[in-house]
Amino acid sequence: MRLTHPLRTPYPWLTTLKVSQLQHIAQATGIHSSGPKAALLTRLRAQLPQCELPHPHPHPHSASASASANPSPGRNLSILSIDMGIRNLAYAHLSFHVPDTADSDSNSISNSISNTPAQLHAWRRLAVSELLPPDGLEGPDTARGIGSSSSSFSPAAYAHTAYALVTGLLARYAPTHVLIERQRFRSGGASAVQEWTLRVGVFEGMLYAVLVALRMGAGAGVGVGVGAAPVVVGVEPGRVGRYWEGEGSVEEKTTKKKEMGEGERRRKGPREGKKMKIDLVGGWLSSGTGSPVVVGAEGEVRQLVDAYLGRWEGKAKGKGRRKGKGEVGDGIGTVADAETVDVRKMDDLADCLVQGVTWLQWQTMRRRIAMMGLDALPELKK
């Protein structure tokens, strides 16, 4: 019988922790946190080493140098974070640079990475339903007069739109990673699933199909003129929300849970969750040092940030002007004027930005744990 040496087991100190502590680590690193202790240990050991941040000391023969299936060039990550929707699809483009601290010890390197903010270069919302191709590209259903309006769903037309949207975004931003909000079917309390959730789910699948096809084509030497195929990651919005709701030590959360009644234990509802993310982004963008994200030098993103903060702070006199159908463009161009920026759907803009920042923090914590072990989470020692 073959025995596994205890020193070869990744993160051997995990077995000394309680279930609540293992759940805390899982939530801090974006890993599914439910299940018994054995399942949590298996999951953490398998997924904690999967970190997309380049290692500060890359060695050609080290395990960390080959941890990612598609390592980013140099120390830079280029992240395109997409909040799914048909009428309200939003995306944020972020960059993150792993600081060069080759002569420092593990603690200094880890702290330097944690204190490095991401840069926000683009932040947009667009209506996919208004980006449909001309009639000549629409499917047979439209040709027969079924669903001829721009808000109707024609899979053939949306397939062309998905390809144009993905290739346009890849060509413009050259992301190393694409984060896509995972969809779930909603009934809204009714007896049937709402039709719009099916449409968004199908369009989500189309985006994945296009990205996978581009990756396979690149691997086969079939170029499409959009650069290297990025790593594609599905992100569950509920996991993102729980990450920001879970602030505080393990003991504090356990004590609070025991003290709360059944009615108080429920998680935030959809409306409360949206408000939390909107306020979270508002706090980031309005603060100076210490924010996990800073605004880049691009004029367009600064205009949108100003409009967002104006509405968030209650200083905007109006709700903004609704863009006409002809002003939407391809969703990839520039905004001509700050007064035309429509930020009424603040929750969609907040969702895509929070998703990108949260994913980066998950990767940062995985790197910290790999370098510092349990010392990366001092609250677990209290």
PDB file of C-alpha atoms in Angstrom, residues 21-291:
ATOM      1  CA  GLN A  21     -12.109  28.344  10.429  1.00  0.00           C
ATOM      2  CA  LEU A  22     -11.913  26.285   7.222  1.00  0.00           C
ATOM      3  CA  GLN A  23     -15.089  28.001   6.015  1.00  0.00           C
ATOM      4  CA  HIS A  24     -13.489  31.369   6.751  1.00  0.00           C
ATOM      5  CA  ILE A  25     -10.465  30.461   4.606  1.00  0.00           C
ATOM      6  CA  ALA A  26     -12.736  29.256   1.804  1.00  0.00           C
ATOM      7  CA  GLN A  27     -14.752  32.479   1.804  1.00  0.00           C
ATOM      8  CA  ALA A  28     -11.562  34.563   1.870  1.00  0.00           C
ATOM      9  CA  THR A  29     -10.235  32.775  -1.212  1.00  0.00           C
ATOM     10  CA  GLY A  30     -13.390  32.356  -3.320  1.00  0.00           C
ATOM     11  CA  ILE A  31     -13.793  28.629  -2.696  1.00  0.00           C
ATOM     12  CA  HIS A  32     -17.109  26.877  -2.040  1.00  0.00           C
ATOM     13  CA  SER A  33     -17.457  26.923   1.751  1.00  0.00           C
ATOM     14  CA  SER A  34     -20.233  24.458   2.579  1.00  0.00           C
ATOM     15  CA  GLY A  35     -20.001  20.790   3.493  1.00  0.00           C
ATOM     16  CA  PRO A  36     -18.398  18.666   6.232  1.00  0.00           C
ATOM     17  CA  LYS A  37     -14.786  19.035   7.324  1.00  0.00           C
ATOM     18  CA  ALA A  38     -13.477  16.260   5.069  1.00  0.00           C
ATOM     19  CA  ALA A  39     -15.029  17.842   1.985  1.00  0.00           C
ATOM     20  CA  LEU A  40     -13.704  21.292   2.942  1.00  0.00           C
ATOM     21  CA  LEU A  41     -10.183  19.932   3.420  1.00  0.00           C
ATOM     22  CA  THR A  42     -10.230  18.188   0.048  1.00  0.00           C
ATOM     23  CA  ARG A  43     -11.526  21.302  -1.678  1.00  0.00           C
ATOM     24  CA  LEU A  44      -9.058  23.682  -0.026  1.00  0.00           C
ATOM     25  CA  ARG A  45      -6.055  21.452  -0.716  1.00  0.00           C
ATOM     26  CA  ALA A  46      -7.024  21.183  -4.366  1.00  0.00           C
ATOM     27  CA  GLN A  47      -7.941  24.808  -5.041  1.00  0.00           C
ATOM     28  CA  LEU A  48      -5.730  26.944  -2.782  1.00  0.00           C
ATOM     29  CA  PRO A  49      -2.630  26.272  -4.949  1.00  0.00           C
ATOM     30  CA  GLN A  50      -4.561  27.440  -8.029  1.00  0.00           C
ATOM     31  CA  CYS A  51      -3.530  31.094  -7.915  1.00  0.00           C
ATOM     32  CA  GLU A  52      -3.551  33.320 -10.998  1.00  0.00           C
ATOM     33  CA  LEU A  53      -1.196  35.939  -9.548  1.00  0.00           C
ATOM     34  CA  PRO A  54       2.350  35.673 -10.913  1.00  0.00           C
ATOM     35  CA  HIS A  55       4.774  34.632  -8.191  1.00  0.00           C
ATOM     36  CA  PRO A  56       7.070  37.439  -6.961  1.00  0.00           C
ATOM     37  CA  HIS A  57      10.098  35.089  -7.298  1.00  0.00           C
ATOM     38  CA  PRO A  58       9.359  33.071 -10.448  1.00  0.00           C
ATOM     39  CA  HIS A  59      11.771  30.166 -10.783  1.00  0.00           C
ATOM     40  CA  PRO A  60      11.717  28.116 -13.994  1.00  0.00           C
ATOM     41  CA  HIS A  61      11.553  24.812 -12.085  1.00  0.00           C
ATOM     42  CA  SER A  62       9.284  25.855  -9.208  1.00  0.00           C
ATOM     43  CA  ALA A  63       5.723  24.578  -8.809  1.00  0.00           C
ATOM     44  CA  SER A  64       4.421  28.129  -8.455  1.00  0.00           C
ATOM     45  CA  ALA A  65       5.856  29.105 -11.835  1.00  0.00           C
ATOM     46  CA  SER A  66       3.615  26.536 -13.525  1.00  0.00           C
ATOM     47  CA  ALA A  67       0.581  26.817 -11.210  1.00  0.00           C
ATOM     48  CA  SER A  68      -1.503  28.621 -13.799  1.00  0.00           C
ATOM     49  CA  ALA A  69      -2.510  26.868 -17.002  1.00  0.00           C
ATOM     50  CA  ASN A  70      -2.107  30.171 -18.822  1.00  0.00           C
ATOM     51  CA  PRO A  71       0.363  32.357 -16.901  1.00  0.00           C
ATOM     52  CA  SER A  72       0.165  36.082 -17.459  1.00  0.00           C
ATOM     53  CA  PRO A  73       3.047  37.774 -19.248  1.00  0.00           C
ATOM     54  CA  GLY A  74       5.415  39.394 -16.775  1.00  0.00           C
ATOM     55  CA  ARG A  75       3.819  40.603 -13.583  1.00  0.00           C
ATOM     56  CA  ASN A  76       0.707  42.180 -15.119  1.00  0.00           C
ATOM     57  CA  LEU A  77      -2.867  40.952 -15.074  1.00  0.00           C
ATOM     58  CA  SER A  78      -5.452  42.468 -17.402  1.00  0.00           C
ATOM     59  CA  ILE A  79      -8.948  41.627 -16.157  1.00  0.00           C
ATOM     60  CA  LEU A  80     -12.227  42.053 -18.019  1.00  0.00           C
ATOM     61  CA  SER A  81     -15.087  41.619 -15.536  1.00  0.00           C
ATOM     62  CA  ILE A  82     -18.548  41.166 -17.101  1.00  0.00           C
ATOM     63  CA  ASP A  83     -21.902  41.503 -15.330  1.00  0.00           C
ATOM     64  CA  MET A  84     -24.357  39.615 -17.535  1.00  0.00           C
ATOM     65  CA  GLY A  85     -27.506  41.100 -18.983  1.00  0.00           C
ATOM     66  CA  ILE A  86     -29.411  41.662 -22.219  1.00  0.00           C
ATOM     67  CA  ARG A  87     -30.663  45.196 -21.686  1.00  0.00           C
ATOM     68  CA  ASN A  88     -28.041  46.007 -19.073  1.00  0.00           C
ATOM     69  CA  LEU A  89     -24.702  44.273 -19.604  1.00  0.00           C
ATOM     70  CA  ALA A  90     -21.866  45.994 -17.770  1.00  0.00           C
ATOM     71  CA  TYR A  91     -18.136  45.458 -17.804  1.00  0.00           C
ATOM     72  CA  ALA A  92     -15.039  46.816 -16.108  1.00  0.00           C
ATOM     73  CA  HIS A  93     -11.466  46.566 -17.323  1.00  0.00           C
ATOM     74  CA  LEU A  94      -8.870  46.406 -14.544  1.00  0.00           C
ATOM     75  CA  SER A  95      -5.131  45.948 -14.484  1.00  0.00           C
ATOM     76  CA  PHE A  96      -3.039  44.665 -11.611  1.00  0.00           C
ATOM     77  CA  HIS A  97       0.743  44.749 -11.323  1.00  0.00           C
ATOM     78  CA  VAL A  98       2.514  42.436  -8.893  1.00  0.00           C
ATOM     79  CA  PRO A  99       5.129  44.676  -7.238  1.00  0.00           C
ATOM     80  CA  ASP A 100       8.796  43.874  -7.676  1.00  0.00           C
ATOM     81  CA  THR A 101      10.063  43.037  -4.180  1.00  0.00           C
ATOM     82  CA  ALA A 102      12.648  40.382  -4.998  1.00  0.00           C
ATOM     83  CA  ASP A 103      14.941  41.255  -2.076  1.00  0.00           C
ATOM     84  CA  SER A 104      12.259  41.262   0.641  1.00  0.00           C
ATOM     85  CA  ASP A 105      11.134  38.458   2.926  1.00  0.00           C
ATOM     86  CA  SER A 106       7.834  36.585   2.535  1.00  0.00           C
ATOM     87  CA  ASN A 107       5.894  38.831   4.937  1.00  0.00           C
ATOM     88  CA  SER A 108       7.039  42.019   3.208  1.00  0.00           C
ATOM     89  CA  ILE A 109       6.251  40.613  -0.237  1.00  0.00           C
ATOM     90  CA  SER A 110       2.819  39.420   0.885  1.00  0.00           C
ATOM     91  CA  ASN A 111       1.964  42.787   2.461  1.00  0.00           C
ATOM     92  CA  SER A 112       3.193  44.625  -0.618  1.00  0.00           C
ATOM     93  CA  ILE A 113       0.897  42.568  -2.860  1.00  0.00           C
ATOM     94  CA  SER A 114      -2.083  43.110  -0.531  1.00  0.00           C
ATOM     95  CA  ASN A 115      -1.542  46.874  -0.472  1.00  0.00           C
ATOM     96  CA  THR A 116      -1.288  47.217  -4.262  1.00  0.00           C
ATOM     97  CA  PRO A 117      -4.561  48.535  -5.754  1.00  0.00           C
ATOM     98  CA  ALA A 118      -5.988  47.554  -9.112  1.00  0.00           C
ATOM     99  CA  GLN A 119      -6.331  50.232 -11.789  1.00  0.00           C
ATOM    100  CA  LEU A 120      -9.700  50.860 -13.426  1.00  0.00           C
ATOM    101  CA  HIS A 121      -9.258  51.677 -17.126  1.00  0.00           C
ATOM    102  CA  ALA A 122     -12.763  51.174 -18.562  1.00  0.00           C
ATOM    103  CA  TRP A 123     -16.234  50.913 -17.063  1.00  0.00           C
ATOM    104  CA  ARG A 124     -19.233  50.626 -19.330  1.00  0.00           C
ATOM    105  CA  ARG A 125     -22.867  49.564 -19.505  1.00  0.00           C
ATOM    106  CA  LEU A 126     -24.566  48.657 -22.778  1.00  0.00           C
ATOM    107  CA  ALA A 127     -27.787  47.209 -24.124  1.00  0.00           C
ATOM    108  CA  VAL A 128     -27.082  43.970 -25.989  1.00  0.00           C
ATOM    109  CA  SER A 129     -30.641  44.052 -27.358  1.00  0.00           C
ATOM    110  CA  GLU A 130     -29.700  47.197 -29.291  1.00  0.00           C
ATOM    111  CA  LEU A 131     -26.523  45.716 -30.750  1.00  0.00           C
ATOM    112  CA  LEU A 132     -28.260  43.122 -32.941  1.00  0.00           C
ATOM    113  CA  PRO A 133     -26.832  42.690 -36.452  1.00  0.00           C
ATOM    114  CA  PRO A 134     -28.693  43.927 -39.554  1.00  0.00           C
ATOM    115  CA  ASP A 135     -31.607  41.924 -40.934  1.00  0.00           C
ATOM    116  CA  GLY A 136     -29.365  40.014 -43.296  1.00  0.00           C
ATOM    117  CA  LEU A 137     -27.679  38.291 -40.341  1.00  0.00           C
ATOM    118  CA  GLU A 138     -30.775  37.430 -38.359  1.00  0.00           C
ATOM    119  CA  GLY A 139     -32.151  33.912 -38.175  1.00  0.00           C
ATOM    120  CA  PRO A 140     -35.032  32.164 -39.922  1.00  0.00           C
ATOM    121  CA  ASP A 141     -37.504  33.021 -37.153  1.00  0.00           C
ATOM    122  CA  THR A 142     -37.098  36.721 -37.918  1.00  0.00           C
ATOM    123  CA  ALA A 143     -37.323  36.076 -41.642  1.00  0.00           C
ATOM    124  CA  ARG A 144     -40.753  34.525 -41.081  1.00  0.00           C
ATOM    125  CA  GLY A 145     -41.821  37.661 -39.192  1.00  0.00           C
ATOM    126  CA  ILE A 146     -41.484  36.142 -35.736  1.00  0.00           C
ATOM    127  CA  GLY A 147     -39.943  38.453 -33.178  1.00  0.00           C
ATOM    128  CA  SER A 148     -38.719  41.159 -35.523  1.00  0.00           C
ATOM    129  CA  SER A 149     -38.226  43.817 -32.814  1.00  0.00           C
ATOM    130  CA  SER A 150     -34.777  44.504 -31.383  1.00  0.00           C
ATOM    131  CA  SER A 151     -35.920  43.359 -27.937  1.00  0.00           C
ATOM    132  CA  SER A 152     -36.985  39.898 -29.175  1.00  0.00           C
ATOM    133  CA  PHE A 153     -34.680  36.914 -28.821  1.00  0.00           C
ATOM    134  CA  SER A 154     -33.337  35.300 -31.980  1.00  0.00           C
ATOM    135  CA  PRO A 155     -30.515  32.830 -31.180  1.00  0.00           C
ATOM    136  CA  ALA A 156     -28.968  33.260 -34.633  1.00  0.00           C
ATOM    137  CA  ALA A 157     -28.843  37.037 -34.246  1.00  0.00           C
ATOM    138  CA  TYR A 158     -27.543  36.869 -30.684  1.00  0.00           C
ATOM    139  CA  ALA A 159     -24.825  34.440 -31.771  1.00  0.00           C
ATOM    140  CA  HIS A 160     -23.489  37.065 -34.199  1.00  0.00           C
ATOM    141  CA  THR A 161     -23.769  39.696 -31.465  1.00  0.00           C
ATOM    142  CA  ALA A 162     -21.897  37.507 -28.958  1.00  0.00           C
ATOM    143  CA  TYR A 163     -19.058  36.958 -31.432  1.00  0.00           C
ATOM    144  CA  ALA A 164     -18.810  40.654 -32.322  1.00  0.00           C
ATOM    145  CA  LEU A 165     -18.933  41.710 -28.665  1.00  0.00           C
ATOM    146  CA  VAL A 166     -16.309  39.220 -27.464  1.00  0.00           C
ATOM    147  CA  THR A 167     -13.851  39.773 -30.297  1.00  0.00           C
ATOM    148  CA  GLY A 168     -14.272  43.546 -30.012  1.00  0.00           C
ATOM    149  CA  LEU A 169     -13.582  43.529 -26.267  1.00  0.00           C
ATOM    150  CA  LEU A 170     -10.593  41.205 -26.632  1.00  0.00           C
ATOM    151  CA  ALA A 171      -9.102  43.324 -29.390  1.00  0.00           C
ATOM    152  CA  ARG A 172      -9.548  46.542 -27.414  1.00  0.00           C
ATOM    153  CA  TYR A 173      -8.463  45.461 -23.933  1.00  0.00           C
ATOM    154  CA  ALA A 174      -6.326  42.320 -24.522  1.00  0.00           C
ATOM    155  CA  PRO A 175      -7.371  40.751 -21.188  1.00  0.00           C
ATOM    156  CA  THR A 176      -5.402  37.912 -19.616  1.00  0.00           C
ATOM    157  CA  HIS A 177      -8.533  36.915 -17.666  1.00  0.00           C
ATOM    158  CA  VAL A 178     -12.246  37.258 -18.437  1.00  0.00           C
ATOM    159  CA  LEU A 179     -14.629  37.017 -15.471  1.00  0.00           C
ATOM    160  CA  ILE A 180     -18.267  36.251 -16.301  1.00  0.00           C
ATOM    161  CA  GLU A 181     -21.064  36.495 -13.755  1.00  0.00           C
ATOM    162  CA  ARG A 182     -22.669  33.065 -13.345  1.00  0.00           C
ATOM    163  CA  GLN A 183     -26.395  33.050 -14.047  1.00  0.00           C
ATOM    164  CA  ARG A 184     -29.191  31.327 -12.188  1.00  0.00           C
ATOM    165  CA  PHE A 185     -32.793  30.900 -13.260  1.00  0.00           C
ATOM    166  CA  ARG A 186     -35.234  33.029 -11.276  1.00  0.00           C
ATOM    167  CA  SER A 187     -38.972  32.648 -10.856  1.00  0.00           C
ATOM    168  CA  GLY A 188     -39.578  35.821  -8.848  1.00  0.00           C
ATOM    169  CA  GLY A 189     -41.986  33.894  -6.636  1.00  0.00           C
ATOM    170  CA  ALA A 190     -44.093  32.784  -9.604  1.00  0.00           C
ATOM    171  CA  SER A 191     -44.751  29.221 -10.740  1.00  0.00           C
ATOM    172  CA  ALA A 192     -42.497  29.491 -13.817  1.00  0.00           C
ATOM    173  CA  VAL A 193     -38.994  30.712 -14.535  1.00  0.00           C
ATOM    174  CA  GLN A 194     -38.970  34.233 -15.932  1.00  0.00           C
ATOM    175  CA  GLU A 195     -38.226  34.404 -19.659  1.00  0.00           C
ATOM    176  CA  TRP A 196     -35.550  37.074 -19.380  1.00  0.00           C
ATOM    177  CA  THR A 197     -33.442  34.820 -17.148  1.00  0.00           C
ATOM    178  CA  LEU A 198     -33.495  32.170 -19.879  1.00  0.00           C
ATOM    179  CA  ARG A 199     -32.371  34.727 -22.444  1.00  0.00           C
ATOM    180  CA  VAL A 200     -29.500  35.936 -20.288  1.00  0.00           C
ATOM    181  CA  GLY A 201     -28.500  32.353 -19.543  1.00  0.00           C
ATOM    182  CA  VAL A 202     -28.423  31.460 -23.239  1.00  0.00           C
ATOM    183  CA  PHE A 203     -26.382  34.568 -24.046  1.00  0.00           C
ATOM    184  CA  GLU A 204     -23.972  33.674 -21.226  1.00  0.00           C
ATOM    185  CA  GLY A 205     -23.489  30.278 -22.867  1.00  0.00           C
ATOM    186  CA  MET A 206     -22.825  31.976 -26.201  1.00  0.00           C
ATOM    187  CA  LEU A 207     -20.061  34.113 -24.691  1.00  0.00           C
ATOM    188  CA  TYR A 208     -18.412  30.987 -23.258  1.00  0.00           C
ATOM    189  CA  ALA A 209     -18.752  29.208 -26.614  1.00  0.00           C
ATOM    190  CA  VAL A 210     -17.090  32.086 -28.466  1.00  0.00           C
ATOM    191  CA  LEU A 211     -14.244  32.289 -25.943  1.00  0.00           C
ATOM    192  CA  VAL A 212     -13.655  28.524 -26.009  1.00  0.00           C
ATOM    193  CA  ALA A 213     -13.722  28.506 -29.812  1.00  0.00           C
ATOM    194  CA  LEU A 214     -11.154  31.310 -29.903  1.00  0.00           C
ATOM    195  CA  ARG A 215      -8.918  29.439 -27.458  1.00  0.00           C
ATOM    196  CA  MET A 216      -9.146  26.205 -29.442  1.00  0.00           C
ATOM    197  CA  GLY A 217      -8.530  28.064 -32.668  1.00  0.00           C
ATOM    198  CA  ALA A 218      -5.464  29.735 -31.185  1.00  0.00           C
ATOM    199  CA  GLY A 219      -4.194  26.351 -30.019  1.00  0.00           C
ATOM    200  CA  ALA A 220      -4.660  24.949 -33.498  1.00  0.00           C
ATOM    201  CA  GLY A 221      -2.860  27.895 -35.057  1.00  0.00           C
ATOM    202  CA  VAL A 222      -6.030  29.463 -36.446  1.00  0.00           C
ATOM    203  CA  GLY A 223      -5.676  33.197 -35.800  1.00  0.00           C
ATOM    204  CA  VAL A 224      -8.625  35.528 -35.384  1.00  0.00           C
ATOM    205  CA  GLY A 225      -6.700  38.755 -34.845  1.00  0.00           C
ATOM    206  CA  VAL A 226      -7.577  39.248 -31.160  1.00  0.00           C
ATOM    207  CA  GLY A 227      -4.328  38.199 -29.497  1.00  0.00           C
ATOM    208  CA  ALA A 228      -3.835  35.363 -27.021  1.00  0.00           C
ATOM    209  CA  ALA A 229      -6.952  33.641 -25.698  1.00  0.00           C
ATOM    210  CA  PRO A 230      -7.597  34.675 -22.075  1.00  0.00           C
ATOM    211  CA  VAL A 231      -8.378  32.511 -19.062  1.00  0.00           C
ATOM    212  CA  VAL A 232     -12.175  32.436 -18.600  1.00  0.00           C
ATOM    213  CA  VAL A 233     -13.601  32.260 -15.063  1.00  0.00           C
ATOM    214  CA  GLY A 234     -17.221  31.991 -13.984  1.00  0.00           C
ATOM    215  CA  VAL A 235     -17.933  33.926 -10.787  1.00  0.00           C
ATOM    216  CA  GLU A 236     -20.947  33.220  -8.575  1.00  0.00           C
ATOM    217  CA  PRO A 237     -22.489  36.541  -7.427  1.00  0.00           C
ATOM    218  CA  GLY A 238     -23.652  35.008  -4.147  1.00  0.00           C
ATOM    219  CA  ARG A 239     -20.076  34.097  -3.250  1.00  0.00           C
ATOM    220  CA  VAL A 240     -18.988  37.668  -3.985  1.00  0.00           C
ATOM    221  CA  GLY A 241     -21.710  39.079  -1.749  1.00  0.00           C
ATOM    222  CA  ARG A 242     -20.889  36.731   1.114  1.00  0.00           C
ATOM    223  CA  TYR A 243     -17.232  37.763   0.901  1.00  0.00           C
ATOM    224  CA  TRP A 244     -18.085  41.382   1.756  1.00  0.00           C
ATOM    225  CA  GLU A 245     -20.761  40.423   4.284  1.00  0.00           C
ATOM    226  CA  GLY A 246     -18.265  38.228   6.142  1.00  0.00           C
ATOM    227  CA  GLU A 247     -16.058  40.955   7.600  1.00  0.00           C
ATOM    228  CA  GLY A 248     -14.900  40.377  11.176  1.00  0.00           C
ATOM    229  CA  SER A 249     -13.135  37.589  13.047  1.00  0.00           C
ATOM    230  CA  VAL A 250     -14.339  33.977  13.060  1.00  0.00           C
ATOM    231  CA  GLU A 251     -15.210  34.183  16.761  1.00  0.00           C
ATOM    232  CA  GLU A 252     -17.199  37.399  16.303  1.00  0.00           C
ATOM    233  CA  LYS A 253     -19.253  35.916  13.466  1.00  0.00           C
ATOM    234  CA  THR A 254     -19.857  32.641  15.336  1.00  0.00           C
ATOM    235  CA  THR A 255     -20.977  34.480  18.490  1.00  0.00           C
ATOM    236  CA  LYS A 256     -23.201  36.837  16.509  1.00  0.00           C
ATOM    237  CA  LYS A 257     -24.828  33.914  14.689  1.00  0.00           C
ATOM    238  CA  LYS A 258     -25.638  32.195  17.998  1.00  0.00           C
ATOM    239  CA  GLU A 259     -27.099  35.390  19.462  1.00  0.00           C
ATOM    240  CA  MET A 260     -29.307  36.199  16.461  1.00  0.00           C
ATOM    241  CA  GLY A 261     -32.812  34.846  16.139  1.00  0.00           C
ATOM    242  CA  GLU A 262     -34.054  32.914  13.129  1.00  0.00           C
ATOM    243  CA  GLY A 263     -35.447  36.042  11.475  1.00  0.00           C
ATOM    244  CA  GLU A 264     -32.130  37.875  11.794  1.00  0.00           C
ATOM    245  CA  ARG A 265     -30.003  35.050  10.392  1.00  0.00           C
ATOM    246  CA  ARG A 266     -31.236  35.392   6.840  1.00  0.00           C
ATOM    247  CA  ARG A 267     -28.812  36.696   4.287  1.00  0.00           C
ATOM    248  CA  LYS A 268     -29.280  40.039   2.619  1.00  0.00           C
ATOM    249  CA  GLY A 269     -32.087  40.148   0.078  1.00  0.00           C
ATOM    250  CA  PRO A 270     -31.483  41.178  -3.551  1.00  0.00           C
ATOM    251  CA  ARG A 271     -32.273  44.833  -2.873  1.00  0.00           C
ATOM    252  CA  GLU A 272     -30.050  44.983   0.217  1.00  0.00           C
ATOM    253  CA  GLY A 273     -27.261  43.219  -1.655  1.00  0.00           C
ATOM    254  CA  LYS A 274     -27.422  45.723  -4.513  1.00  0.00           C
ATOM    255  CA  LYS A 275     -27.310  48.664  -2.141  1.00  0.00           C
ATOM    256  CA  MET A 276     -24.326  47.151  -0.318  1.00  0.00           C
ATOM    257  CA  LYS A 277     -22.330  46.849  -3.571  1.00  0.00           C
ATOM    258  CA  ILE A 278     -23.330  50.338  -4.760  1.00  0.00           C
ATOM    259  CA  ASP A 279     -22.155  51.824  -1.458  1.00  0.00           C
ATOM    260  CA  LEU A 280     -19.020  49.701  -1.519  1.00  0.00           C
ATOM    261  CA  VAL A 281     -18.014  51.058  -4.930  1.00  0.00           C
ATOM    262  CA  GLY A 282     -18.928  54.590  -3.932  1.00  0.00           C
ATOM    263  CA  GLY A 283     -16.653  54.330  -0.917  1.00  0.00           C
ATOM    264  CA  TRP A 284     -13.783  52.964  -3.003  1.00  0.00           C
ATOM    265  CA  LEU A 285     -14.008  55.640  -5.679  1.00  0.00           C
ATOM    266  CA  SER A 286     -14.405  58.529  -3.247  1.00  0.00           C
ATOM    267  CA  SER A 287     -11.584  57.513  -0.910  1.00  0.00           C
ATOM    268  CA  GLY A 288      -7.905  58.160  -1.400  1.00  0.00           C
ATOM    269  CA  THR A 289      -5.261  55.863   0.017  1.00  0.00           C
ATOM    270  CA  GLY A 290      -6.242  52.383   1.082  1.00  0.00           C
ATOM    271  CA  SER A 291      -8.817  51.774  -1.646  1.00  0.00           C
TER     272      SER A 291
END
